[in-house]
Amino acid sequence: MNGLCIHDLSVRYDKRQVLTSLEAGPLPRGLITALLGPNGSGKSTLLRALAGLTRVHAGSLSLDGEPLALSAASARSHSVVYLPQALPAGVRLQVLESVLVACRATRGYGAASPRAAHGDDLAHAHTVLRKLGIDDLASRSLDELSGGQRQLVGIAQALVRNPQVLLLDEPLSALDLNHQFHVMQVLREVTRESRIVTVVVLHDINAAMRACECAMLLHEGRIVRFGTPPEVVTPATLGQVFGVAARIEPCSRGHHQVLIDGLVA
């Protein structure tokens, strides 16, 4: 069975249960799975648990039918790449240097300047920057960039590592409409061409409906529904999880969109 499977996964912080008995999968290779839900539903915690960055109280993971050790964070980092909502502040590396560091870290190398970098690494880094439309930022320092530009560099750092599983926490949050569309387009291409498992936390449900092939809806630490976006995003689930009265209507090009009429009484 190709893809990532979640088996009875639970996470606690002290005595507070954050995720309870999550069961889903396979999150398929070659397709993007949108992780949806209101604030505090457990989306970021689930990503961190999948990445091995949050201690799991119970449950297991498997990739392509093989167990994915919950405790082996260092080993898992070579195949599972996690991008948080924002890059650390105060980093003075150049954009190209930061992407090269990410590229070489996957193979266990140390940091390298662009001049000292292996030719294949350098070409790969430039290719990823060019795909994202930010190759003109290569010589800029990270601490000079806008929030949206830093977000794009973070995505480049994730893609350059050629992951088997790519976990992105709100990658569109600081981007304008042009870059939101472009990033999702690039992610779809890379996910399909490299046959990776991509999981993306999105607050824009219409973006998820348009760009993702699978969806998982969380509410109060539990999975409400897992499937295709039309199966997951319905007036009933939107009312249950978000407390809104909503309609799902096709646009003139046939794409489904969520229209909010009001709040559920």
CSV table of N, CA, C and O in Angstrom, one decimal, residues 166-242:
chain,number,residue,atom,x,y,z
A,166,LEU,N,6.5,15.3,2.7
A,166,LEU,CA,6.7,16.7,2.8
A,166,LEU,C,5.5,17.3,3.7
A,166,LEU,O,4.4,17.1,3.3
A,167,LEU,N,5.8,17.9,4.8
A,167,LEU,CA,4.9,18.4,5.7
A,167,LEU,C,5.0,19.9,5.8
A,167,LEU,O,6.0,20.4,6.3
A,168,LEU,N,4.0,20.7,5.4
A,168,LEU,CA,4.0,22.1,5.3
A,168,LEU,C,2.9,22.7,6.2
A,168,LEU,O,1.7,22.4,6.0
A,169,ASP,N,3.3,23.6,7.2
A,169,ASP,CA,2.4,24.2,8.1
A,169,ASP,C,2.0,25.6,7.6
A,169,ASP,O,2.9,26.5,7.7
A,170,GLU,N,0.9,25.8,7.0
A,170,GLU,CA,0.4,27.1,6.5
A,170,GLU,C,1.4,27.7,5.6
A,170,GLU,O,1.9,28.9,5.9
A,171,PRO,N,1.8,27.1,4.5
A,171,PRO,CA,2.9,27.7,3.6
A,171,PRO,C,2.4,28.9,2.9
A,171,PRO,O,3.2,29.6,2.3
A,172,LEU,N,1.1,29.2,2.8
A,172,LEU,CA,0.5,30.3,2.1
A,172,LEU,C,0.2,31.5,2.9
A,172,LEU,O,-0.2,32.5,2.4
A,173,SER,N,0.5,31.4,4.2
A,173,SER,CA,0.0,32.4,5.1
A,173,SER,C,0.5,33.8,4.9
A,173,SER,O,-0.2,34.8,5.1
A,174,ALA,N,1.8,33.9,4.4
A,174,ALA,CA,2.4,35.3,4.2
A,174,ALA,C,2.5,35.7,2.7
A,174,ALA,O,3.1,36.6,2.4
A,175,LEU,N,1.8,34.9,1.9
A,175,LEU,CA,2.0,35.1,0.4
A,175,LEU,C,0.8,35.9,-0.2
A,175,LEU,O,-0.4,35.7,0.2
A,176,ASP,N,1.1,36.6,-1.2
A,176,ASP,CA,0.0,37.3,-2.0
A,176,ASP,C,-0.7,36.3,-2.9
A,176,ASP,O,-0.2,35.1,-3.0
A,177,LEU,N,-1.7,36.7,-3.6
A,177,LEU,CA,-2.5,35.8,-4.4
A,177,LEU,C,-1.7,35.2,-5.5
A,177,LEU,O,-1.8,34.0,-5.8
A,178,ASN,N,-0.8,35.9,-6.1
A,178,ASN,CA,0.0,35.4,-7.2
A,178,ASN,C,0.9,34.3,-6.7
A,178,ASN,O,0.9,33.2,-7.3
A,179,HIS,N,1.6,34.5,-5.6
A,179,HIS,CA,2.5,33.5,-5.0
A,179,HIS,C,1.8,32.3,-4.4
A,179,HIS,O,2.3,31.2,-4.4
A,180,GLN,N,0.6,32.6,-3.9
A,180,GLN,CA,-0.2,31.5,-3.3
A,180,GLN,C,-0.5,30.5,-4.5
A,180,GLN,O,-0.3,29.2,-4.3
A,181,PHE,N,-1.0,31.0,-5.6
A,181,PHE,CA,-1.3,30.1,-6.7
A,181,PHE,C,-0.1,29.4,-7.2
A,181,PHE,O,-0.1,28.2,-7.5
A,182,HIS,N,1.0,30.2,-7.4
A,182,HIS,CA,2.2,29.7,-7.9
A,182,HIS,C,2.8,28.6,-7.1
A,182,HIS,O,3.2,27.5,-7.6
A,183,VAL,N,2.8,28.8,-5.7
A,183,VAL,CA,3.4,27.8,-4.8
A,183,VAL,C,2.6,26.5,-4.9
A,183,VAL,O,3.2,25.4,-4.9
A,184,MET,N,1.3,26.6,-4.9
A,184,MET,CA,0.5,25.4,-4.9
A,184,MET,C,0.7,24.6,-6.2
A,184,MET,O,0.7,23.4,-6.3
A,185,GLN,N,0.9,25.4,-7.3
A,185,GLN,CA,1.1,24.8,-8.6
A,185,GLN,C,2.4,24.0,-8.6
A,185,GLN,O,2.5,22.9,-9.1
A,186,VAL,N,3.5,24.7,-8.0
A,186,VAL,CA,4.8,24.0,-7.9
A,186,VAL,C,4.7,22.8,-7.1
A,186,VAL,O,5.3,21.7,-7.4
A,187,LEU,N,4.0,22.9,-5.9
A,187,LEU,CA,3.9,21.7,-5.0
A,187,LEU,C,3.2,20.6,-5.7
A,187,LEU,O,3.6,19.4,-5.5
A,188,ARG,N,2.2,20.9,-6.5
A,188,ARG,CA,1.5,19.8,-7.2
A,188,ARG,C,2.4,19.1,-8.2
A,188,ARG,O,2.4,17.9,-8.3
A,189,GLU,N,3.2,19.9,-8.9
A,189,GLU,CA,4.1,19.4,-9.9
A,189,GLU,C,5.2,18.5,-9.3
A,189,GLU,O,5.4,17.3,-9.7
A,190,VAL,N,5.8,19.0,-8.2
A,190,VAL,CA,6.9,18.3,-7.5
A,190,VAL,C,6.3,17.0,-6.9
A,190,VAL,O,6.9,15.9,-6.9
A,191,THR,N,5.1,17.1,-6.3
A,191,THR,CA,4.5,16.0,-5.6
A,191,THR,C,4.2,14.9,-6.6
A,191,THR,O,4.5,13.7,-6.4
A,192,ARG,N,3.7,15.3,-7.8
A,192,ARG,CA,3.3,14.3,-8.8
A,192,ARG,C,4.6,13.7,-9.4
A,192,ARG,O,4.7,12.5,-9.5
A,193,GLU,N,5.5,14.5,-9.8
A,193,GLU,CA,6.7,14.1,-10.5
A,193,GLU,C,7.6,13.2,-9.7
A,193,GLU,O,8.1,12.2,-10.1
A,194,SER,N,7.7,13.5,-8.4
A,194,SER,CA,8.6,12.8,-7.5
A,194,SER,C,7.8,11.7,-6.7
A,194,SER,O,8.5,11.0,-5.9
A,195,ARG,N,6.5,11.7,-6.8
A,195,ARG,CA,5.7,10.7,-6.1
A,195,ARG,C,5.9,10.7,-4.6
A,195,ARG,O,6.2,9.7,-4.0
A,196,ILE,N,5.9,11.9,-4.1
A,196,ILE,CA,6.0,12.0,-2.6
A,196,ILE,C,4.7,12.2,-2.0
A,196,ILE,O,3.7,12.4,-2.6
A,197,VAL,N,4.6,12.0,-0.7
A,197,VAL,CA,3.4,12.3,0.1
A,197,VAL,C,3.5,13.8,0.6
A,197,VAL,O,4.5,14.1,1.4
A,198,THR,N,2.6,14.6,0.2
A,198,THR,CA,2.6,16.0,0.7
A,198,THR,C,1.4,16.3,1.5
A,198,THR,O,0.3,16.0,1.1
A,199,VAL,N,1.6,16.8,2.7
A,199,VAL,CA,0.5,17.2,3.6
A,199,VAL,C,0.7,18.7,3.9
A,199,VAL,O,1.7,19.1,4.4
A,200,VAL,N,-0.4,19.4,3.7
A,200,VAL,CA,-0.4,20.9,3.8
A,200,VAL,C,-1.5,21.4,4.7
A,200,VAL,O,-2.6,21.1,4.4
A,201,VAL,N,-1.1,22.1,5.7
A,201,VAL,CA,-2.1,22.8,6.6
A,201,VAL,C,-2.6,24.0,5.8
A,201,VAL,O,-1.8,24.9,5.5
A,202,LEU,N,-3.9,24.1,5.6
A,202,LEU,CA,-4.5,25.3,4.9
A,202,LEU,C,-5.7,25.8,5.7
A,202,LEU,O,-6.5,25.1,6.2
A,203,HIS,N,-5.7,27.2,5.8
A,203,HIS,CA,-6.9,27.8,6.3
A,203,HIS,C,-7.9,28.2,5.2
A,203,HIS,O,-9.1,28.4,5.5
A,204,ASP,N,-7.4,28.4,4.0
A,204,ASP,CA,-8.2,28.7,2.9
A,204,ASP,C,-8.8,27.5,2.3
A,204,ASP,O,-8.2,26.7,1.6
A,205,ILE,N,-10.1,27.2,2.7
A,205,ILE,CA,-10.7,26.0,2.2
A,205,ILE,C,-10.9,25.9,0.7
A,205,ILE,O,-10.8,24.9,0.1
A,206,ASN,N,-11.2,27.1,0.1
A,206,ASN,CA,-11.3,27.1,-1.3
A,206,ASN,C,-10.0,26.8,-2.0
A,206,ASN,O,-10.0,26.1,-3.1
A,207,ALA,N,-8.9,27.2,-1.5
A,207,ALA,CA,-7.6,26.8,-2.0
A,207,ALA,C,-7.4,25.3,-1.9
A,207,ALA,O,-6.9,24.7,-2.9
A,208,ALA,N,-7.9,24.7,-0.8
A,208,ALA,CA,-7.8,23.3,-0.7
A,208,ALA,C,-8.7,22.6,-1.7
A,208,ALA,O,-8.3,21.5,-2.3
A,209,MET,N,-9.9,23.1,-1.9
A,209,MET,CA,-10.8,22.5,-2.9
A,209,MET,C,-10.2,22.5,-4.3
A,209,MET,O,-10.4,21.6,-5.1
A,210,ARG,N,-9.5,23.6,-4.6
A,210,ARG,CA,-9.0,23.8,-5.9
A,210,ARG,C,-7.7,23.0,-6.2
A,210,ARG,O,-7.5,22.5,-7.3
A,211,ALA,N,-6.8,23.0,-5.2
A,211,ALA,CA,-5.4,22.5,-5.5
A,211,ALA,C,-5.1,21.2,-4.9
A,211,ALA,O,-4.1,20.6,-5.2
A,212,CYS,N,-5.9,20.6,-4.0
A,212,CYS,CA,-5.6,19.4,-3.3
A,212,CYS,C,-6.5,18.2,-3.8
A,212,CYS,O,-7.7,18.4,-4.0
A,213,GLU,N,-5.9,17.0,-3.8
A,213,GLU,CA,-6.7,15.9,-4.2
A,213,GLU,C,-7.3,15.1,-3.1
A,213,GLU,O,-8.3,14.3,-3.2
A,214,CYS,N,-6.8,15.3,-1.9
A,214,CYS,CA,-7.2,14.6,-0.7
A,214,CYS,C,-7.4,15.7,0.5
A,214,CYS,O,-6.8,16.8,0.4
A,215,ALA,N,-8.2,15.3,1.5
A,215,ALA,CA,-8.3,16.3,2.6
A,215,ALA,C,-8.6,15.5,3.9
A,215,ALA,O,-9.2,14.4,3.8
A,216,MET,N,-8.2,16.1,5.0
A,216,MET,CA,-8.5,15.5,6.3
A,216,MET,C,-9.0,16.7,7.2
A,216,MET,O,-8.3,17.7,7.2
A,217,LEU,N,-10.1,16.5,7.8
A,217,LEU,CA,-10.7,17.5,8.6
A,217,LEU,C,-10.6,17.2,10.1
A,217,LEU,O,-11.1,16.1,10.5
A,218,LEU,N,-9.9,18.0,10.9
A,218,LEU,CA,-9.8,17.8,12.3
A,218,LEU,C,-10.7,18.7,13.1
A,218,LEU,O,-10.9,19.9,12.7
A,219,HIS,N,-11.1,18.2,14.2
A,219,HIS,CA,-11.9,19.0,15.1
A,219,HIS,C,-11.7,18.5,16.5
A,219,HIS,O,-12.0,17.3,16.8
A,220,GLU,N,-11.3,19.3,17.4
A,220,GLU,CA,-11.0,19.0,18.8
A,220,GLU,C,-10.2,17.7,19.0
A,220,GLU,O,-10.4,16.8,19.8
A,221,GLY,N,-9.1,17.6,18.1
A,221,GLY,CA,-8.2,16.5,18.2
A,221,GLY,C,-8.6,15.2,17.6
A,221,GLY,O,-7.9,14.2,17.8
A,222,ARG,N,-9.7,15.2,16.8
A,222,ARG,CA,-10.2,14.0,16.2
A,222,ARG,C,-10.4,14.2,14.7
A,222,ARG,O,-10.7,15.4,14.3
A,223,ILE,N,-10.3,13.2,13.9
A,223,ILE,CA,-10.6,13.3,12.5
A,223,ILE,C,-12.1,13.2,12.3
A,223,ILE,O,-12.7,12.2,12.6
A,224,VAL,N,-12.7,14.2,11.7
A,224,VAL,CA,-14.1,14.2,11.4
A,224,VAL,C,-14.3,13.5,10.1
A,224,VAL,O,-15.3,12.7,10.0
A,225,ARG,N,-13.5,13.7,9.1
A,225,ARG,CA,-13.6,13.0,7.8
A,225,ARG,C,-12.3,13.0,7.1
A,225,ARG,O,-11.5,14.0,7.2
A,226,PHE,N,-12.0,12.0,6.3
A,226,PHE,CA,-10.9,11.9,5.5
A,226,PHE,C,-11.3,11.3,4.1
A,226,PHE,O,-12.1,10.4,4.0
A,227,GLY,N,-10.9,12.0,3.0
A,227,GLY,CA,-11.2,11.5,1.7
A,227,GLY,C,-10.9,12.6,0.7
A,227,GLY,O,-10.0,13.4,0.9
A,228,THR,N,-11.6,12.7,-0.4
A,228,THR,CA,-11.5,13.7,-1.4
A,228,THR,C,-12.1,15.0,-0.8
A,228,THR,O,-13.0,15.0,0.0
A,229,PRO,N,-11.6,16.2,-1.3
A,229,PRO,CA,-12.2,17.4,-0.8
A,229,PRO,C,-13.7,17.5,-0.9
A,229,PRO,O,-14.3,17.9,0.1
A,230,PRO,N,-14.4,17.1,-2.0
A,230,PRO,CA,-15.8,17.1,-2.0
A,230,PRO,C,-16.5,16.2,-0.9
A,230,PRO,O,-17.6,16.5,-0.4
A,231,GLU,N,-15.8,15.1,-0.6
A,231,GLU,CA,-16.3,14.2,0.4
A,231,GLU,C,-16.2,14.8,1.8
A,231,GLU,O,-17.0,14.6,2.7
A,232,VAL,N,-15.1,15.6,2.0
A,232,VAL,CA,-14.7,16.1,3.4
A,232,VAL,C,-15.4,17.4,3.6
A,232,VAL,O,-15.9,17.6,4.7
A,233,VAL,N,-15.4,18.3,2.6
A,233,VAL,CA,-15.9,19.6,2.8
A,233,VAL,C,-17.4,19.7,2.3
A,233,VAL,O,-17.7,19.7,1.1
A,234,THR,N,-18.3,19.6,3.3
A,234,THR,CA,-19.7,19.6,3.0
A,234,THR,C,-20.4,20.6,3.9
A,234,THR,O,-19.9,21.0,4.9
A,235,PRO,N,-21.7,21.0,3.5
A,235,PRO,CA,-22.4,21.9,4.4
A,235,PRO,C,-22.5,21.4,5.9
A,235,PRO,O,-22.4,22.1,6.8
A,236,ALA,N,-22.7,20.1,6.0
A,236,ALA,CA,-22.8,19.4,7.3
A,236,ALA,C,-21.5,19.5,8.1
A,236,ALA,O,-21.5,19.9,9.3
A,237,THR,N,-20.4,19.2,7.5
A,237,THR,CA,-19.1,19.2,8.2
A,237,THR,C,-18.7,20.6,8.5
A,237,THR,O,-18.1,20.9,9.6
A,238,LEU,N,-18.9,21.6,7.6
A,238,LEU,CA,-18.6,23.0,7.9
A,238,LEU,C,-19.4,23.5,9.0
A,238,LEU,O,-18.9,24.3,9.9
A,239,GLY,N,-20.7,23.1,9.1
A,239,GLY,CA,-21.5,23.5,10.2
A,239,GLY,C,-21.1,22.9,11.5
A,239,GLY,O,-21.0,23.6,12.6
A,240,GLN,N,-20.7,21.6,11.5
A,240,GLN,CA,-20.3,20.9,12.7
A,240,GLN,C,-19.0,21.5,13.2
A,240,GLN,O,-18.8,21.7,14.5
A,241,VAL,N,-18.0,21.7,12.3
A,241,VAL,CA,-16.6,22.0,12.8
A,241,VAL,C,-16.4,23.5,12.9
A,241,VAL,O,-15.8,24.0,13.9
A,242,PHE,N,-16.9,24.3,12.0
A,242,PHE,CA,-16.6,25.7,12.0
A,242,PHE,C,-17.8,26.6,12.5
A,242,PHE,O,-17.7,27.8,12.7
